C-alpha cells in the first residue's frame, strides 16, 4: 500500500506541476509549431520502396551498380483502341517524329525488322500497342517535354499510357490526401458531435491533433528522408492516437469536474490519465520498435517515425491539452449539452449472459483464424495490388493486359569484357520458353541476314560487305586503325587476316571523322553519325566501366513460385560463366522482399508478443491478465488477416506489417480502457457481473469515438486514394479496427469475468498481501 500511495503522490505532484506551468508549456508548443512549419518543406519523401531493400540483397547491389554504370532510357507503352491498322501506322510515324523519342516499336509489314514477329503482337481487336523509347533518362527535361508532346499527339484518341516518365506518385497522393483530409475531418466532427459531452471539447481535440500532427511532420526533418508510406501512415496513426489519448484525459476531467473546480479536476484527471495512457502507449511503441528489427529498411523508417509520432502525441496530450482545458474552462461549462451516447447496460447484460456460449465460439474462431491467417496469400509487387480507385498508371496497365501480353523487363549484371560468354548466356535465355526477348552487346545484329553481330571481329572484306563500303576504303581504314592502336604486326602479315570488332571500328571511324583525319561524302558521313549514335545508345544501356548488362523480357506474372523458380534458373545459367552475377528487376525485387518478409514477420511477431506481455505484466501487476488481453489482441489480428484467404483475395505484405502493428496498438488502447475500468470498479463493487456491465458502459464513449474515427478514416483512405499501397493500408486498417472494436466490446468482458479468479490468483502483490496477513494473525 505504501508503494501505491507513493506512486499516486508522485503523479499528483507531476500533474500539479504541469497544470501550474501551463503558460510556459503553451509558449513552448507555440515555438515548436513555428519550427515545424518551417521544417516541413525540407522533408524529403522517397517514392521507391526498393531504396529500402537490405544492402546485402542481390537486387539492391545490382541496382546500385546499374545506377552508377548504366543509362536506362525512359520508356512508355501506349495502347490506342478503336483505330484501324492504317491509322495506327500513321500515328506511329507521328510519335516517332517527336523530339526526344529515339524509337517507336509498332508492326510494319514493309519493315524487315519485324520479319520474325507477328502483327498480333502489336495490333489486335482494333487496338494498337506502341512501345516508345526516349533519347534520355525518364527524369530529364527532354524526356518530360517529349512526354507532353506525346500526350498532345494522342489527344482525341482513346488511349492508355503506361509509363513512369511523367508519373508523379507524390503529387497524385498529395492531391488525393487533400480530399481525404476534408472527408476525414468531417467524419471526426460528426463523431465528436455525437460522442462529446460539451461542444468545446471538439475544438480542443482538433487543436491537440493539429499540433501533434504538425510537430511530427516538422520533426521528420531530423531523419532527412522518409518513405511515402511513412509520410501517409504517420498522420493516420497520430489521428488515432492523439484523439484516443485526448478522449481518455478529457473524459476523466469531466468525471472529476462534477464535484471539483477546473484546476483541481484537471490535476486529478491528469494524475489518473498519465499511467493509463502511458501503459497504453508503451505497448503501441513496442510494436513500432519491433518494426525496427526488420531486415527490410522500411521497418526502421516506419518504426522510428511512428515511435516519434506516439511520443509527440503523448507530450501534446500531457503538456498542452491541460492548458487548453483550463484556458477554455468557461466555454466548456457553457457548451455542455445532452449526452447523445446511449447507455449500453442492455448490451453489457447480453455479453455477460452469453459468456458460456460466446467463449467457446470465440476460441473456435480464433483457432481457425490462426490457421487461415498463416495461409494468407501475400503479394510483393506494388502493381499487383487491387484498389477501388485506380490511377492512370494502373488503369493503363490493366487495359493493356486485357489485349496484349505484357512482359517484365529484367537485367543480368556481369563483369565486363567477355562477349563470347555473354553470347552464350543470351542464346540460352532466348531458348527459354519463359523469356520473350534477350538483348546484349553480344547479340545485336548488324546484318540483315543475322550473320554478324556488333561485337564480331571482322576482316576488311567482311566489314566491307556488312557496311556496304568500298573494299579499298575499308582496307585503308583498317591500316589507319592498326597505326592508331600501334598494332604494327598487321602490316607484317596479310591485312586480310587482321580482324577488328565492328563496335571498335565504328568508334574509330567516327572519332577520326570528327578530328578531320578522314573525310567522307555527306551521305556516308550522316550514315556514320547515325550508326555511331545507335552504338553509343547501346553502350550506355549495356556496357559500363566494369560491368556489362544483359536485358531480357520475362513472360508471365511478376511474382509467384513459378516466376521465382525461373529467376533461380536464369541466375544459375549466368553463374556457370561468371562468379559474380546480379539478376535485377521487379521480379527479383519481389523475390528479395518475399524472402526478407518471412524472417521479418517471425521477428516482429515474437518481439511484439514479448514486449506487450512484459508491459502489461508490469502495468496490471498480474501474470494472468496479460494472457487474457493478448488473446483478445492477437485474436483480432488473426481474424483480420485470415480474411484474404477466406475471400480469395490477396494481401500486400507491407499492409500486414504496418496494420498489424497499428491494429495491435488500437486494440491494446481499447482493451486497457475496459480493463482499467473493470479493475477500478471491482474494488468497490462485489457483483462481478455488474462490474463488467458498468466497465463496458463507462468505456463505451471512449472506444466508440476513437474506433469509429479510425475505422472510417481507414475505409475512406482505402476507397479514395489512387495510390495502391496507401489504399491497401487504409482498407486493412479500417477492417482491423472494426474487428478490434467488436472483440473488446464482446469477448474481452467475457474473458475478464471468466478469468476473474485467475486475475486474483496471479496478482503479483498477492504473495506480499498473504505474508502480511499471516504476520498480523
XYZ file of C-alpha atoms in Angstrom:
777
model
C 0.000 0.000 0.000
C 2.895 2.325 0.759
C 4.343 1.930 -2.761
C 0.949 2.615 -4.335
C 0.493 5.733 -2.220
C 3.960 6.996 -3.126
C 3.189 6.455 -6.802
C -0.125 8.330 -6.501
C 1.581 11.190 -4.699
C 4.215 11.472 -7.429
C 1.553 11.522 -10.151
C -0.352 14.229 -8.292
C 2.834 16.285 -7.930
C 3.673 15.849 -11.636
C 0.129 16.725 -12.709
C 0.088 19.799 -10.446
C 3.429 20.943 -11.896
C 2.139 20.632 -15.480
C -1.070 22.500 -14.700
C 0.702 25.267 -12.768
C 3.268 25.803 -15.550
C 0.653 25.704 -18.313
C 1.500 29.141 -19.746
C 5.136 28.170 -20.161
C 4.099 24.971 -21.961
C 1.808 26.927 -24.318
C 4.731 29.194 -25.236
C 6.983 26.168 -25.720
C 4.494 24.453 -28.035
C 3.978 27.672 -29.996
C 7.711 27.883 -30.701
C 7.812 24.185 -31.607
C 4.934 24.678 -34.062
C 6.746 27.549 -35.770
C 9.885 25.414 -36.087
C 7.873 22.512 -37.518
C 6.012 24.687 -40.014
C 9.356 25.912 -41.350
C 10.851 22.393 -41.422
C 8.034 20.534 -43.234
C 9.031 21.687 -46.766
C 12.570 20.435 -46.121
C 11.495 16.829 -45.519
C 12.424 14.540 -48.411
C 9.945 11.828 -49.427
C 11.201 8.609 -51.056
C 8.697 7.087 -53.509
C 10.684 3.981 -54.488
C 10.439 1.183 -51.920
C 13.411 -0.635 -53.466
C 15.558 2.041 -51.818
C 14.854 0.257 -48.532
C 15.961 -3.206 -49.623
C 18.826 -4.509 -47.449
C 22.292 -3.763 -48.827
C 23.016 -7.488 -48.782
C 20.264 -8.345 -51.269
C 21.072 -9.087 -54.883
C 18.518 -6.551 -56.129
C 19.932 -3.700 -54.029
C 23.519 -4.426 -55.094
C 22.501 -4.805 -58.736
C 20.503 -1.576 -58.702
C 23.424 0.330 -57.182
C 25.726 -0.910 -59.954
C 23.190 -0.097 -62.669
C 22.578 3.400 -61.319
C 26.307 4.053 -61.271
C 27.400 2.488 -64.559
C 24.459 2.377 -66.955
C 21.936 4.707 -68.501
C 18.360 3.494 -68.523
C 16.368 5.390 -71.107
C 12.764 6.268 -70.408
C 10.121 4.028 -71.953
C 6.366 4.042 -72.432
C 3.746 1.582 -73.599
C 0.694 3.125 -75.233
C -2.497 1.372 -76.243
C -4.843 3.130 -78.645
C -8.237 1.486 -79.058
C -10.877 1.835 -81.794
C -8.331 2.512 -84.518
C -7.689 0.922 -87.909
C -4.301 -0.578 -88.713
C -3.623 2.047 -91.391
C -4.329 4.916 -88.997
C -2.268 3.176 -86.346
C 0.727 3.126 -88.724
C 0.411 6.867 -89.352
C 0.048 7.572 -85.648
C 3.239 5.588 -85.006
C 5.051 7.749 -87.549
C 3.808 10.919 -85.818
C 5.061 9.654 -82.470
C 8.425 8.755 -83.989
C 8.903 12.342 -85.201
C 8.668 13.813 -81.697
C 11.906 15.292 -80.433
C 13.221 13.210 -77.556
C 11.778 9.922 -78.853
C 14.512 7.665 -80.241
C 12.336 4.744 -81.339
C 8.710 3.692 -81.680
C 8.103 -0.033 -81.893
C 4.992 -0.913 -83.918
C 4.488 -3.615 -86.532
C 5.155 -2.522 -90.093
C 4.942 -5.244 -92.732
C 7.280 -3.242 -95.001
C 9.975 -3.059 -92.313
C 12.407 -6.027 -92.321
C 12.936 -5.518 -88.574
C 9.573 -7.176 -87.876
C 10.035 -10.177 -90.213
C 10.274 -12.661 -87.366
C 7.355 -11.138 -85.429
C 3.594 -11.273 -85.701
C 1.185 -8.441 -86.337
C -0.998 -9.665 -83.489
C 1.712 -8.714 -81.002
C 1.184 -5.061 -81.926
C -2.316 -4.784 -83.379
C -5.304 -6.785 -82.225
C -9.058 -6.269 -81.762
C -8.887 -2.755 -83.268
C -6.269 -1.821 -80.661
C -2.693 -0.750 -81.371
C 0.186 -1.174 -78.927
C 3.227 1.107 -79.226
C 6.470 0.861 -77.267
C 8.321 4.171 -77.065
C 11.983 4.569 -76.176
C 13.230 8.023 -75.218
C 16.562 9.611 -76.074
C 17.396 10.204 -72.430
C 16.572 9.004 -68.943
C 13.000 9.481 -67.798
C 13.633 12.367 -65.392
C 15.392 14.728 -67.841
C 13.754 17.847 -69.267
C 13.946 16.438 -72.806
C 12.043 13.285 -71.807
C 9.461 15.270 -69.861
C 8.887 17.636 -72.798
C 8.666 14.672 -75.196
C 6.013 13.085 -72.998
C 3.993 16.289 -73.097
C 4.097 16.201 -76.911
C 3.167 12.518 -76.912
C 0.031 13.305 -74.950
C -0.768 16.151 -77.336
C -0.487 13.810 -80.333
C -2.756 11.306 -78.552
C -5.374 13.952 -77.833
C -8.599 12.857 -79.487
C -7.706 9.157 -79.438
C -8.958 6.606 -76.930
C -5.526 5.982 -75.427
C -3.973 4.345 -72.358
C -0.482 5.490 -71.373
C 1.598 3.159 -69.218
C 4.826 4.930 -68.271
C 6.812 6.255 -65.326
C 8.266 9.146 -67.342
C 5.708 11.668 -66.119
C 4.326 9.543 -63.265
C 4.372 11.568 -60.035
C 3.160 9.422 -57.139
C 3.870 12.122 -54.569
C 1.778 14.745 -56.387
C -1.023 12.258 -57.021
C -1.088 11.146 -53.383
C -0.958 14.749 -52.208
C -3.993 15.599 -54.359
C -5.871 12.551 -53.025
C -4.983 13.406 -49.429
C -6.468 16.885 -49.749
C -9.870 15.351 -50.470
C -9.365 12.607 -47.893
C -8.396 15.058 -45.136
C -11.550 17.108 -45.731
C -13.744 13.990 -45.561
C -11.923 12.602 -42.508
C -12.236 15.921 -40.673
C -15.959 15.903 -41.459
C -16.226 12.369 -40.060
C -14.307 13.403 -36.940
C -16.635 16.355 -36.389
C -19.746 14.196 -36.802
C -18.441 11.511 -34.438
C -17.273 14.017 -31.842
C -20.554 15.909 -32.003
C -22.339 12.651 -31.215
C -19.983 11.402 -28.505
C -18.966 14.679 -26.866
C -20.334 15.989 -23.572
C -19.548 19.607 -24.420
C -19.110 21.233 -27.819
C -15.891 22.929 -26.721
C -14.137 19.588 -26.373
C -14.349 19.179 -30.155
C -12.277 22.332 -30.635
C -9.792 21.136 -28.034
C -9.459 17.691 -29.652
C -8.878 19.175 -33.101
C -6.305 21.609 -31.683
C -4.452 18.794 -29.909
C -4.438 16.627 -33.023
C -3.420 19.523 -35.251
C -0.483 20.457 -33.033
C 0.644 16.822 -32.632
C 0.477 16.216 -36.407
C 2.304 19.469 -37.174
C 5.102 18.690 -34.708
C 5.539 15.170 -36.038
C 5.619 16.217 -39.692
C 8.072 19.011 -38.945
C 10.432 16.869 -36.883
C 10.600 14.332 -39.705
C 13.228 16.754 -40.993
C 15.577 15.176 -38.429
C 15.562 11.983 -40.479
C 16.354 13.772 -43.756
C 14.158 11.479 -45.879
C 11.176 9.275 -45.113
C 9.169 6.929 -47.315
C 5.858 7.951 -48.840
C 4.239 5.118 -46.865
C 5.506 6.504 -43.563
C 4.552 10.011 -44.608
C 0.941 8.977 -45.209
C 0.510 6.400 -42.420
C 2.101 8.663 -39.801
C -0.788 11.119 -39.996
C -3.379 8.320 -39.773
C -1.713 6.762 -36.735
C -1.485 10.107 -34.984
C -5.098 10.779 -35.791
C -5.962 7.592 -33.913
C -3.562 8.047 -31.013
C -3.712 11.766 -30.321
C -7.518 11.776 -30.279
C -7.583 8.477 -28.370
C -5.323 9.829 -25.627
C -7.138 13.166 -25.625
C -10.524 11.477 -25.193
C -9.275 9.434 -22.233
C -7.934 12.555 -20.492
C -10.972 14.711 -21.225
C -13.476 12.086 -20.099
C -11.516 11.751 -16.872
C -11.657 15.527 -16.473
C -15.422 15.677 -16.977
C -15.900 12.986 -14.330
C -13.738 14.835 -11.821
C -15.264 18.189 -12.747
C -18.657 17.064 -11.460
C -17.567 17.828 -7.874
C -14.278 19.741 -8.305
C -13.257 23.103 -9.724
C -11.397 23.258 -13.032
C -7.803 23.372 -11.736
C -8.310 20.539 -9.258
C -10.311 18.467 -11.737
C -7.632 18.799 -14.436
C -4.893 17.945 -11.946
C -6.631 14.831 -10.598
C -7.711 13.715 -14.095
C -4.166 14.115 -15.419
C -2.698 12.173 -12.482
C -5.054 9.274 -13.261
C -4.705 9.503 -17.051
C -0.889 9.560 -17.216
C -0.404 5.939 -16.022
C -3.330 4.662 -18.098
C -2.308 6.422 -21.304
C 1.412 5.732 -20.770
C 0.899 1.989 -20.387
C -1.284 2.010 -23.497
C 1.313 3.967 -25.475
C 4.169 1.738 -24.327
C 2.508 -1.293 -25.847
C 1.964 0.615 -29.091
C 5.584 1.790 -29.055
C 6.698 -1.809 -28.577
C 5.012 -2.697 -31.866
C 6.786 0.173 -33.605
C 10.135 -0.817 -32.058
C 9.593 -4.372 -33.296
C 9.329 -2.942 -36.827
C 12.840 -1.504 -36.436
C 14.278 -5.028 -36.284
C 13.078 -5.739 -39.829
C 15.695 -6.614 -42.428
C 13.703 -4.546 -44.921
C 14.738 -0.926 -44.301
C 11.154 0.353 -44.448
C 10.749 -1.122 -40.945
C 13.354 1.198 -39.444
C 11.829 4.102 -41.355
C 8.301 3.335 -40.156
C 9.322 2.353 -36.643
C 11.409 5.432 -35.909
C 8.960 7.962 -37.356
C 5.869 6.356 -35.809
C 7.552 5.955 -32.418
C 8.289 9.663 -32.550
C 4.649 10.276 -33.502
C 3.452 8.397 -30.421
C 5.832 10.265 -28.105
C 4.788 13.619 -29.569
C 1.109 12.672 -29.191
C 1.736 11.809 -25.546
C 3.593 15.039 -24.822
C 0.915 17.087 -26.570
C -1.873 15.489 -24.532
C 0.019 15.605 -21.216
C 1.598 19.062 -21.516
C -0.505 21.083 -23.980
C -4.045 19.790 -23.524
C -4.355 20.592 -19.771
C -3.547 24.219 -20.580
C -6.276 24.274 -23.228
C -8.809 22.789 -20.800
C -8.044 25.461 -18.191
C -7.963 28.220 -20.824
C -11.368 27.264 -22.233
C -12.926 26.064 -18.966
C -15.743 28.640 -19.103
C -16.558 27.740 -22.693
C -16.514 24.043 -21.719
C -19.054 24.687 -18.958
C -21.241 26.860 -21.173
C -21.374 24.402 -24.061
C -22.278 21.310 -22.053
C -25.041 19.507 -23.872
C -27.166 16.430 -23.559
C -25.218 13.193 -23.752
C -26.077 11.571 -27.072
C -24.126 8.382 -26.344
C -26.630 5.845 -25.056
C -26.089 3.682 -22.020
C -25.257 0.147 -23.096
C -26.348 -1.683 -19.954
C -28.520 -3.971 -22.089
C -25.570 -4.837 -24.294
C -23.417 -5.480 -21.212
C -26.001 -7.827 -19.725
C -26.284 -9.709 -23.046
C -22.497 -10.121 -23.191
C -22.437 -11.401 -19.608
C -25.352 -13.779 -20.193
C -23.799 -15.295 -23.332
C -20.331 -15.781 -21.854
C -20.530 -19.587 -21.750
C -21.632 -19.648 -25.408
C -19.521 -16.787 -26.678
C -16.257 -18.040 -25.245
C -16.209 -21.452 -26.998
C -17.312 -19.805 -30.246
C -14.520 -17.235 -29.915
C -11.891 -19.900 -29.242
C -13.002 -21.899 -32.287
C -12.962 -18.768 -34.478
C -9.533 -17.726 -33.185
C -8.112 -21.205 -33.769
C -9.420 -21.199 -37.330
C -8.246 -17.632 -37.900
C -4.760 -18.531 -36.666
C -4.593 -21.323 -39.248
C -6.061 -19.331 -42.140
C -4.022 -16.206 -41.421
C -0.962 -18.413 -41.831
C -2.225 -19.239 -45.333
C -2.786 -15.591 -46.253
C -1.734 -15.139 -49.928
C 0.794 -12.304 -49.750
C 1.881 -10.262 -52.752
C 5.013 -8.127 -53.020
C 4.582 -6.191 -56.252
C 3.012 -2.743 -55.913
C 1.420 -3.034 -59.336
C -0.418 -6.210 -58.322
C -2.375 -4.555 -55.504
C -6.121 -4.356 -56.020
C -7.582 -0.919 -55.239
C -11.010 0.681 -55.642
C -9.691 3.830 -57.277
C -7.112 3.284 -59.997
C -4.657 5.921 -61.151
C -3.810 6.273 -64.838
C -0.734 4.059 -64.467
C -2.673 1.090 -63.051
C -5.719 1.573 -65.285
C -3.492 1.619 -68.394
C -1.555 -1.459 -67.254
C -4.768 -3.443 -66.741
C -6.246 -2.267 -70.056
C -3.119 -3.254 -71.990
C -3.031 -6.667 -70.310
C -6.620 -7.307 -71.431
C -5.496 -7.372 -75.083
C -1.738 -7.914 -75.140
C 0.736 -9.917 -73.127
C 2.858 -7.594 -71.000
C 6.376 -8.783 -70.210
C 8.587 -7.818 -67.288
C 11.906 -6.222 -68.159
C 14.804 -7.767 -66.247
C 18.582 -7.455 -66.342
C 21.637 -9.574 -65.613
C 24.674 -7.583 -64.455
C 28.004 -9.373 -65.001
C 31.723 -8.405 -65.179
C 32.597 -6.603 -68.404
C 34.588 -7.758 -71.368
C 33.922 -11.347 -72.388
C 31.473 -11.098 -75.308
C 31.780 -14.791 -76.060
C 30.406 -15.747 -72.649
C 27.698 -13.103 -72.936
C 26.661 -14.509 -76.295
C 26.288 -17.992 -74.847
C 24.148 -16.724 -71.971
C 21.941 -14.747 -74.363
C 21.395 -17.785 -76.602
C 20.366 -19.891 -73.635
C 17.998 -17.154 -72.447
C 16.391 -16.896 -75.890
C 15.851 -20.649 -75.856
C 13.806 -20.474 -72.650
C 10.004 -20.535 -73.046
C 9.628 -18.025 -70.198
C 11.835 -15.423 -71.937
C 10.353 -13.294 -74.717
C 13.455 -11.422 -75.879
C 17.055 -11.034 -74.697
C 19.478 -8.264 -75.590
C 23.153 -7.580 -75.013
C 26.058 -6.207 -76.994
C 26.873 -9.814 -77.833
C 23.670 -10.361 -79.841
C 22.995 -7.003 -81.512
C 22.689 -7.905 -85.196
C 24.287 -5.624 -87.769
C 23.428 -7.506 -90.951
C 20.039 -8.244 -92.489
C 20.704 -11.992 -92.534
C 21.724 -12.019 -88.858
C 25.135 -13.408 -89.792
C 27.124 -10.778 -87.895
C 26.649 -9.142 -84.522
C 28.017 -5.896 -83.158
C 30.960 -7.385 -81.275
C 32.114 -9.798 -84.008
C 35.719 -9.346 -85.136
C 35.695 -8.982 -88.933
C 38.292 -8.914 -91.675
C 38.342 -5.919 -94.070
C 36.393 -7.843 -96.705
C 33.711 -8.921 -94.228
C 33.388 -5.400 -92.845
C 33.065 -4.057 -96.404
C 30.159 -6.414 -97.059
C 28.400 -5.527 -93.821
C 28.884 -1.757 -94.083
C 28.319 -1.600 -97.844
C 31.523 0.431 -98.238
C 34.190 0.122 -100.939
C 36.752 -2.552 -100.015
C 39.768 -0.311 -100.770
C 38.390 2.326 -98.421
C 37.868 -0.274 -95.711
C 41.435 -1.558 -96.133
C 42.703 1.987 -95.701
C 40.571 2.350 -92.568
C 41.972 -0.869 -91.148
C 45.522 0.405 -91.797
C 44.766 3.683 -90.031
C 43.251 1.723 -87.143
C 46.343 -0.506 -86.785
C 48.628 2.550 -86.765
C 46.419 4.364 -84.219
C 46.435 1.336 -81.911
C 50.184 0.749 -82.565
C 49.431 -2.753 -83.782
C 52.176 -2.763 -86.429
C 52.138 -6.535 -86.769
C 49.105 -6.046 -89.039
C 51.499 -4.815 -91.736
C 53.856 -7.681 -91.171
C 51.132 -10.172 -92.082
C 48.394 -10.265 -94.657
C 45.992 -7.372 -93.892
C 43.087 -9.644 -94.823
C 43.834 -11.687 -91.718
C 43.671 -8.611 -89.457
C 40.387 -8.587 -87.541
C 38.701 -5.738 -85.651
C 35.375 -5.820 -83.827
C 32.591 -3.915 -85.568
C 31.892 -1.802 -82.492
C 35.535 -0.732 -82.158
C 35.811 0.115 -85.850
C 32.658 2.253 -85.722
C 34.117 4.164 -82.757
C 37.407 4.667 -84.599
C 35.839 5.854 -87.867
C 33.568 8.342 -86.087
C 36.387 9.761 -83.944
C 38.673 10.168 -86.955
C 35.867 11.877 -88.883
C 35.288 14.302 -86.021
C 39.013 15.073 -85.768
C 39.220 15.699 -89.514
C 41.591 12.826 -90.099
C 39.128 11.190 -92.502
C 36.714 12.752 -94.941
C 33.511 11.162 -96.279
C 30.765 12.328 -98.581
C 27.637 13.747 -96.915
C 25.529 10.615 -97.216
C 28.207 8.351 -95.759
C 29.035 10.886 -93.063
C 25.384 11.024 -91.980
C 25.184 7.246 -92.020
C 28.283 7.047 -89.813
C 26.747 9.555 -87.388
C 23.524 7.560 -87.136
C 25.419 4.302 -86.689
C 27.666 5.804 -84.019
C 24.667 7.199 -82.128
C 22.996 3.783 -82.182
C 26.193 2.195 -80.872
C 26.523 4.845 -78.142
C 22.929 4.280 -77.064
C 23.553 0.547 -76.898
C 26.757 1.033 -74.910
C 25.133 3.425 -72.449
C 22.467 0.855 -71.707
C 24.504 -2.332 -71.924
C 28.158 -1.563 -71.176
C 29.653 0.118 -68.123
C 33.189 0.707 -66.901
C 33.455 -2.575 -65.030
C 30.179 -4.373 -65.747
C 28.029 -5.335 -68.717
C 24.256 -5.633 -68.669
C 22.091 -8.194 -70.433
C 18.445 -7.131 -70.709
C 15.625 -9.644 -71.191
C 11.833 -9.656 -71.072
C 10.233 -12.251 -68.829
C 6.805 -13.608 -69.697
C 4.087 -14.267 -67.147
C 3.481 -12.940 -63.646
C 5.891 -10.577 -61.964
C 5.884 -12.720 -58.805
C 4.957 -16.166 -57.566
C 6.615 -19.553 -57.127
C 6.968 -20.205 -60.881
C 8.463 -16.771 -61.569
C 10.888 -17.065 -58.664
C 11.935 -20.539 -59.857
C 12.618 -19.098 -63.331
C 14.791 -16.397 -61.814
C 16.802 -19.050 -59.986
C 17.318 -20.928 -63.256
C 18.474 -17.789 -65.050
C 20.872 -16.954 -62.245
C 22.281 -20.483 -62.323
C 22.887 -20.169 -66.082
C 24.872 -16.960 -65.609
C 26.804 -18.441 -62.673
C 28.096 -21.170 -64.986
C 30.158 -18.473 -66.741
C 30.763 -15.859 -64.021
C 31.437 -15.881 -60.278
C 29.726 -12.518 -59.818
C 26.145 -12.254 -61.088
C 23.234 -9.909 -60.252
C 19.760 -10.569 -61.619
C 17.762 -7.348 -61.259
C 14.168 -6.307 -61.925
C 10.709 -6.125 -60.388
C 10.548 -9.899 -60.146
C 13.855 -10.155 -58.239
C 12.827 -7.246 -56.033
C 9.656 -9.142 -55.162
C 11.723 -12.274 -54.630
C 14.001 -10.473 -52.155
C 11.019 -8.903 -50.408
C 9.314 -12.269 -50.004
C 12.484 -13.760 -48.529
C 13.051 -10.927 -46.051
C 9.336 -10.779 -45.174
C 9.321 -14.341 -43.880
C 12.157 -13.512 -41.495
C 10.785 -10.086 -40.592
C 7.332 -11.487 -39.892
C 8.685 -14.011 -37.408
C 10.846 -11.410 -35.643
C 8.026 -8.870 -35.375
C 5.519 -11.438 -34.101
C 7.855 -12.763 -31.394
C 9.164 -9.376 -30.269
C 5.717 -7.772 -30.242
C 4.196 -10.542 -28.131
C 7.185 -10.416 -25.769
C 7.140 -6.619 -25.388
C 3.369 -6.431 -24.949
C 3.334 -9.239 -22.400
C 6.061 -7.639 -20.284
C 4.479 -4.179 -20.390
C 1.005 -5.469 -19.495
C 2.514 -7.576 -16.699
C 4.032 -4.540 -15.005
C 1.046 -2.308 -15.808
C -1.596 -4.514 -14.181
C 0.686 -6.377 -11.736
C -0.900 -9.675 -12.768
C 0.574 -12.648 -14.586
C -2.792 -13.917 -15.821
C -4.304 -10.663 -17.072
C -1.755 -10.111 -19.900
C -2.675 -13.560 -21.249
C -6.361 -12.581 -21.457
C -5.561 -9.282 -23.160
C -3.022 -10.740 -25.602
C -5.548 -13.440 -26.558
C -8.040 -10.716 -27.498
C -5.442 -8.599 -29.274
C -3.860 -11.440 -31.239
C -7.286 -12.867 -31.986
C -8.370 -9.643 -33.679
C -5.190 -9.609 -35.781
C -5.567 -13.257 -36.814
C -9.188 -12.730 -37.818
C -8.265 -9.644 -39.865
C -5.523 -11.409 -41.790
C -7.470 -14.595 -42.370
C -9.976 -12.603 -44.473
C -7.872 -12.563 -47.688
C -7.618 -16.359 -47.668
C -11.326 -16.818 -46.935
C -12.420 -14.304 -49.597
C -9.939 -15.451 -52.256
C -8.159 -12.084 -52.384
C -4.520 -11.122 -51.767
C -2.677 -9.129 -49.117
C 0.155 -6.696 -49.831
C 2.921 -7.728 -47.439
C 3.581 -4.188 -46.218
C -0.090 -3.802 -45.273
C 0.315 -6.726 -42.918
C 3.475 -5.399 -41.274
C 2.132 -1.879 -40.781
C -1.500 -2.597 -39.957
C -0.768 -5.465 -37.579
C 1.323 -3.029 -35.519
C -1.241 -0.224 -35.654
C -4.158 -2.594 -35.013
C -2.303 -4.041 -32.063
C -1.852 -0.532 -30.667
C -5.507 0.371 -31.177
C -6.767 -2.905 -29.698
C -4.499 -2.522 -26.682
C -5.798 1.018 -26.136
C -9.388 -0.191 -26.106
C -8.543 -3.257 -24.011
C -6.666 -1.216 -21.413
C -9.533 1.288 -21.132
C -12.026 -1.502 -20.343
C -9.631 -3.461 -18.122
C -8.592 -0.396 -16.119
C -12.246 0.492 -15.535
C -13.017 -3.067 -14.537
C -10.139 -3.311 -12.045
C -11.016 0.076 -10.591
C -14.715 -0.750 -10.203
C -14.139 -4.203 -8.714
C -12.550 -2.503 -5.677
C -15.942 -1.093 -4.688
C -18.372 -3.484 -6.407
C -18.819 -7.052 -5.187
C -21.028 -8.342 -8.020
C -18.595 -9.127 -10.828
C -21.356 -9.303 -13.443
C -22.491 -5.784 -12.640
C -18.852 -4.689 -12.557
C -18.360 -5.866 -16.146
C -21.556 -4.182 -17.301
C -20.558 -0.886 -15.673
C -16.990 -1.084 -17.030
C -18.399 -1.522 -20.556
C -20.828 1.327 -20.011
C -18.116 3.739 -18.878
C -15.633 2.691 -21.581
C -18.078 2.776 -24.494
C -17.887 6.555 -25.235
C -14.081 6.455 -25.439
C -13.908 3.319 -27.575
C -16.755 4.196 -29.932
C -15.298 7.674 -30.522
C -11.741 6.616 -31.284
C -12.763 3.387 -33.019
C -15.316 4.978 -35.314
C -12.858 7.674 -36.361
C -10.028 5.230 -37.097
C -12.332 2.767 -38.870
C -13.883 5.496 -41.013
C -10.514 7.070 -41.800
C -9.155 3.692 -42.911
C -12.033 2.907 -45.240
C -12.117 6.455 -46.665
C -8.410 6.304 -47.465
C -8.829 2.837 -48.945
C -11.601 3.932 -51.284
C -10.454 7.405 -52.320
C -6.714 7.244 -52.943
C -5.298 6.099 -56.268
C -2.033 5.045 -54.599
C -2.380 1.273 -54.343
C -0.087 0.908 -51.312
C -1.890 3.521 -49.232
C -5.291 2.220 -50.400
C -4.370 -1.282 -49.254
C -3.171 0.016 -45.885
C -6.381 2.008 -45.428
C -8.754 -0.865 -46.167
C -6.940 -3.361 -43.979
C -6.656 -0.800 -41.158
C -10.359 0.032 -41.305
C -11.351 -3.635 -41.264
C -8.901 -4.453 -38.483
C -10.082 -1.628 -36.236
C -13.697 -2.688 -36.697
C -12.803 -6.256 -35.711
C -10.898 -4.948 -32.677
C -13.899 -2.912 -31.502
C -16.194 -5.916 -31.806
C -13.846 -8.186 -29.844
C -13.081 -5.777 -26.998
C -16.778 -5.000 -26.606
C -17.850 -8.657 -26.577
C -15.062 -11.157 -25.948
C -12.810 -9.175 -23.571
C -15.576 -8.561 -20.972
C -16.387 -12.270 -21.023
C -12.695 -13.134 -20.578
C -12.398 -10.725 -17.640
C -15.468 -12.204 -15.976
C -14.497 -15.842 -16.523
C -10.868 -15.138 -15.658
C -11.576 -13.078 -12.532
C -10.226 -15.749 -10.197
C -7.156 -16.166 -12.431
C -6.516 -12.418 -12.134
C -6.694 -12.654 -8.337
C -4.517 -15.745 -8.031
C -1.824 -14.434 -10.407
C -1.665 -10.943 -8.897
C 1.994 -10.157 -8.232
C 1.220 -8.442 -4.907
C -0.841 -11.426 -3.728
C 2.126 -13.130 -2.083
C 3.011 -9.922 -0.248
C -0.566 -9.491 0.982
C -0.742 -13.109 2.199
C 2.531 -12.654 4.068
C 1.265 -9.505 5.765
C -1.972 -11.244 6.724
C -0.037 -14.134 8.353
C 2.134 -11.711 10.309
C -0.934 -9.828 11.556
C -2.577 -13.136 12.546
